Short mmCIF file of C-alpha atoms in Angstrom, two decimals:
data_model
loop_
_atom_site.label_atom_id
_atom_site.label_comp_id
_atom_site.label_asym_id
_atom_site.label_seq_id
_atom_site.Cartn_x
_atom_site.Cartn_y
_atom_site.Cartn_z
CA UNK Y 1 204.70 67.24 102.48
CA UNK Y 2 204.57 68.47 106.07
CA UNK Y 3 205.59 72.18 106.43
CA UNK Y 4 205.98 72.62 110.11
CA UNK Y 5 208.26 70.74 112.36
CA UNK Y 6 207.66 71.19 116.07
CA UNK Y 7 209.79 70.65 118.99
CA UNK Y 8 209.93 69.28 121.38
CA UNK Y 9 207.94 66.20 120.29
CA UNK Y 10 206.89 65.91 124.08
CA UNK Y 11 207.03 68.04 127.19
CA UNK Y 12 206.12 67.38 130.47
CA UNK Y 13 205.79 69.83 133.22
CA UNK Y 14 204.27 70.58 136.49
CA UNK Y 15 201.02 72.54 136.84
CA UNK Y 16 201.55 76.22 137.19
CA UNK Y 17 204.87 76.18 135.16
CA UNK Y 18 205.04 77.57 131.66
CA UNK Y 19 205.17 75.43 128.74
CA UNK Y 20 207.07 76.69 125.26
CA UNK Y 21 206.78 74.87 122.04
CA UNK Y 22 208.41 75.86 118.83
CA UNK Y 23 207.48 75.52 115.14
CA UNK Y 24 209.79 75.77 112.15
CA UNK Y 25 208.37 75.89 108.57
CA UNK Y 26 210.01 75.93 105.02
CA UNK Y 27 208.39 78.30 102.83
CA UNK Y 28 206.80 81.86 102.82
CA UNK Y 29 203.55 82.07 104.72
CA UNK Y 30 200.53 84.10 104.90
CA UNK Y 31 199.66 83.38 108.47
CA UNK Y 32 200.66 80.74 111.13
CA UNK Y 33 197.94 79.11 113.35
CA UNK Y 34 198.03 77.13 116.45
CA UNK Y 35 195.78 74.30 117.39
CA UNK Y 36 195.07 72.05 120.15
CA UNK Y 37 194.01 68.56 120.24
CA UNK Y 38 192.97 66.58 123.31
CA UNK Y 39 193.43 62.96 123.16
CA UNK Y 40 191.28 61.42 120.52
CA UNK Y 41 189.57 64.26 119.62
CA UNK Y 42 189.01 67.05 116.96
CA UNK Y 43 191.23 70.13 116.65
CA UNK Y 44 190.48 73.51 118.32
CA UNK Y 45 191.91 76.86 116.89
CA UNK Y 46 193.82 78.93 119.55
CA UNK Y 47 195.58 81.58 117.96
CA UNK Y 48 196.65 82.97 114.33
CA UNK Y 49 199.60 85.27 113.65
CA UNK Y 50 199.96 86.90 110.42
CA UNK Y 51 203.32 87.20 108.31
CA UNK Y 52 203.48 90.86 109.31
CA UNK Y 53 203.21 90.38 112.93
CA UNK Y 54 205.88 89.64 115.51
CA UNK Y 55 203.98 88.73 118.48
CA UNK Y 56 200.33 88.00 119.72
CA UNK Y 57 198.49 87.31 123.21
CA UNK Y 58 195.36 85.64 124.02
CA UNK Y 59 194.68 85.07 127.61
CA UNK Y 60 197.51 82.78 128.73
CA UNK Y 61 198.90 82.31 125.41
CA UNK Y 62 201.71 84.10 123.67
CA UNK Y 63 202.83 83.50 120.25
CA UNK Y 64 205.79 84.86 118.48
CA UNK Y 65 206.93 84.74 114.95
CA UNK Y 66 210.13 85.24 113.26
CA UNK Y 67 209.86 85.04 109.48
CA UNK Y 68 213.49 85.50 108.93
CA UNK Y 69 214.15 82.43 110.63
CA UNK Y 70 210.96 80.71 109.76
CA UNK Y 71 209.89 79.88 113.15
CA UNK Y 72 207.33 80.39 115.70
CA UNK Y 73 206.87 79.69 119.48
CA UNK Y 74 203.88 79.20 121.40
CA UNK Y 75 203.99 80.13 125.45
CA UNK Y 76 201.43 78.95 127.74
CA UNK Y 77 201.93 80.35 131.01
CA UNK Y 78 200.72 79.06 134.29
CA UNK Y 79 199.78 75.77 132.94
CA UNK Y 80 196.93 73.64 134.14
CA UNK Y 81 196.20 70.12 134.00
CA UNK Y 82 193.54 70.91 131.33
CA UNK Y 83 196.16 72.05 129.17
CA UNK Y 84 197.24 68.49 128.64
CA UNK Y 85 196.93 67.87 124.91
CA UNK Y 86 198.76 67.84 121.67
CA UNK Y 87 199.68 71.26 120.13
CA UNK Y 88 200.02 71.83 116.28
CA UNK Y 89 201.20 74.54 114.13
CA UNK Y 90 199.60 75.01 110.71
CA UNK Y 91 200.52 77.48 108.13
CA UNK Y 92 198.76 79.03 105.04
CA UNK Y 93 201.25 79.88 102.27
CA UNK Y 94 202.07 83.17 101.03
CA UNK Y 95 200.06 84.13 97.90
CA UNK Y 96 197.48 81.61 98.44
CA UNK Y 97 193.98 82.83 97.65
CA UNK Y 98 190.36 81.58 97.54
CA UNK Y 99 190.30 78.07 98.78
CA UNK Y 100 194.04 78.08 98.95
CA UNK Y 101 193.83 80.78 101.76
CA UNK Y 102 192.22 78.19 104.02
CA UNK Y 103 194.56 75.34 103.28
CA UNK Y 104 196.54 74.55 106.26
CA UNK Y 105 199.75 72.41 106.23
CA UNK Y 106 200.23 71.01 109.66
CA UNK Y 107 203.43 70.42 111.67
CA UNK Y 108 204.20 67.15 113.64
CA UNK Y 109 202.80 68.58 117.09
CA UNK Y 110 203.94 68.54 120.37
CA UNK Y 111 202.48 66.42 123.16
CA UNK Y 112 202.15 68.48 126.32
CA UNK Y 113 201.42 66.76 129.78
CA UNK Y 114 200.57 69.03 132.62
CA UNK Y 115 201.29 67.03 136.03
CA UNK Y 116 198.70 68.11 138.67
CA UNK Q 1 181.56 79.36 115.63
CA UNK Q 2 180.40 76.30 113.71
CA UNK Q 3 179.83 72.93 115.39
CA UNK Q 4 180.97 70.08 113.36
CA UNK Q 5 179.69 66.20 114.01
CA UNK Q 6 180.84 63.14 112.39
CA UNK Q 7 179.39 59.78 112.11
CA UNK Q 8 180.61 57.14 112.98
CA UNK Q 9 182.81 58.00 115.83
CA UNK Q 10 184.58 54.78 115.40
CA UNK Q 11 184.38 51.49 113.62
CA UNK Q 12 186.30 48.31 112.92
CA UNK Q 13 186.30 47.22 109.45
CA UNK Q 14 187.36 43.84 107.42
CA UNK Q 15 189.90 44.47 104.71
CA UNK Q 16 188.42 44.72 101.15
CA UNK Q 17 185.31 46.62 102.46
CA UNK Q 18 184.32 50.17 102.27
CA UNK Q 19 183.22 52.82 105.12
CA UNK Q 20 181.42 56.12 104.45
CA UNK Q 21 181.99 58.75 107.04
CA UNK Q 22 179.66 61.50 107.38
CA UNK Q 23 180.21 64.97 108.25
CA UNK Q 24 177.44 67.80 109.32
CA UNK Q 25 177.97 71.29 109.93
CA UNK Q 26 175.40 73.31 111.88
CA UNK Q 27 175.80 76.26 109.46
CA UNK Q 28 176.20 76.81 105.70
CA UNK Q 29 179.85 76.71 104.61
CA UNK Q 30 181.58 77.00 101.19
CA UNK Q 31 184.58 75.05 101.90
CA UNK Q 32 185.04 71.55 103.70
CA UNK Q 33 188.02 69.59 104.13
CA UNK Q 34 189.01 66.02 104.88
CA UNK Q 35 192.13 65.04 106.62
CA UNK Q 36 193.77 61.65 107.77
CA UNK Q 37 195.75 61.43 110.88
CA UNK Q 38 197.77 58.10 111.40
CA UNK Q 39 198.43 57.27 115.09
CA UNK Q 40 200.62 59.50 116.93
CA UNK Q 41 201.11 61.74 113.44
CA UNK Q 42 200.29 65.02 112.27
CA UNK Q 43 197.23 65.65 110.04
CA UNK Q 44 197.75 65.29 106.25
CA UNK Q 45 195.04 66.98 103.78
CA UNK Q 46 193.04 64.52 101.73
CA UNK Q 47 190.99 66.75 99.65
CA UNK Q 48 189.06 69.99 99.67
CA UNK Q 49 185.25 69.56 98.88
CA UNK Q 50 183.32 72.58 97.59
CA UNK Q 51 179.64 72.37 96.94
CA UNK Q 52 178.92 72.31 93.54
CA UNK Q 53 182.37 71.21 92.06
CA UNK Q 54 184.40 68.11 92.14
CA UNK Q 55 186.69 67.65 95.12
CA UNK Q 56 190.19 68.60 94.76
CA UNK Q 57 192.58 65.86 95.84
CA UNK Q 58 196.12 66.37 97.34
CA UNK Q 59 199.20 64.52 96.04
CA UNK Q 60 198.93 60.95 97.12
CA UNK Q 61 195.20 60.51 97.37
CA UNK Q 62 192.84 59.67 94.44
CA UNK Q 63 189.27 59.72 94.07
CA UNK Q 64 188.77 56.05 93.42
CA UNK Q 65 190.11 55.48 96.66
CA UNK Q 66 188.65 58.27 98.79
CA UNK Q 67 185.46 59.34 96.98
CA UNK Q 68 183.86 62.40 98.35
CA UNK Q 69 180.40 63.89 98.13
CA UNK Q 70 179.45 67.55 98.95
CA UNK Q 71 175.54 67.51 98.22
CA UNK Q 72 175.03 71.00 99.92
CA UNK Q 73 176.27 73.68 102.02
CA UNK Q 74 176.30 71.66 105.35
CA UNK Q 75 177.07 68.10 104.58
CA UNK Q 76 180.02 65.90 103.02
CA UNK Q 77 180.77 62.30 103.12
CA UNK Q 78 184.13 60.71 102.47
CA UNK Q 79 184.37 57.08 101.49
CA UNK Q 80 187.31 54.90 102.15
CA UNK Q 81 187.15 52.45 99.62
CA UNK Q 82 188.58 48.76 99.44
CA UNK Q 83 190.37 49.05 102.94
CA UNK Q 84 193.48 47.56 104.22
CA UNK Q 85 195.18 47.89 107.46
CA UNK Q 86 197.19 50.62 106.16
CA UNK Q 87 194.12 52.74 106.02
CA UNK Q 88 193.62 52.43 109.83
CA UNK Q 89 193.67 56.21 111.06
CA UNK Q 90 191.59 59.11 112.48
CA UNK Q 91 189.71 60.72 109.45
CA UNK Q 92 188.68 64.28 110.42
CA UNK Q 93 186.42 66.57 108.51
CA UNK Q 94 186.65 70.57 108.96
CA UNK Q 95 184.92 73.50 107.75
CA UNK Q 96 186.30 77.28 106.91
CA UNK Q 97 186.07 79.49 109.96
CA UNK Q 98 186.50 83.08 110.04
CA UNK Q 99 190.08 84.65 109.01
CA UNK Q 100 191.39 81.69 107.29
CA UNK Q 101 190.87 79.40 110.31
CA UNK Q 102 189.18 75.84 110.54
CA UNK Q 103 186.64 74.35 112.49
CA UNK Q 104 187.17 70.45 113.08
CA UNK Q 105 184.81 67.47 113.82
CA UNK Q 106 185.77 65.18 116.53
CA UNK Q 107 187.33 62.46 113.88
CA UNK Q 108 186.26 58.89 113.11
CA UNK Q 109 188.52 56.55 114.26
CA UNK Q 110 189.01 53.72 111.68
CA UNK Q 111 190.40 50.09 112.43
CA UNK Q 112 190.84 47.91 109.62
CA UNK Q 113 191.80 44.24 110.37
#
């Protein structure tokens, strides 16, 4: 079953604005990851945040994690037209080891459109 | 990072037939995964394929419908058997990356008529 629920399902912004996407999950996690999927293509890993971390940055990306609320957010600052894609959160369950530590459970995704 | 390729990139098939999708990784990996992504939807894990052992299938997916091969550390195939229109999806393979992440192939778009 799906673990994560992203909102909004779709987001349209102007180039230069910030984009925020949220993800909620249901069970305890080891880590939470964000992936990007350009239309009709494979997924690209963006950033991973572990359950004992609250915030992480990578370039224009900022991810927060609130394990008490079982939620995460992805902020893309100063968006560009090239950021247009679908964004998915994915979780690795708490206690998963071996092959299980690589098993990702994906949310439904947010479709981001950045208008030039 | 690993580069993953898939063949075919897309196909249109008749119901009742089978299609085998190939996934090639440019480096040796222990774990490979197969996902299905229905139009506009999220990814659902079909199975985990480790070299030297039987694939492990997720609930709702069975070996008779989705047989998987994993003959070596760089290659895997997924067959979609006895296809119906409900099997129309994007099929993605992935491989273990660093720190519990995954590298994904570009996907195979399948349309069953």
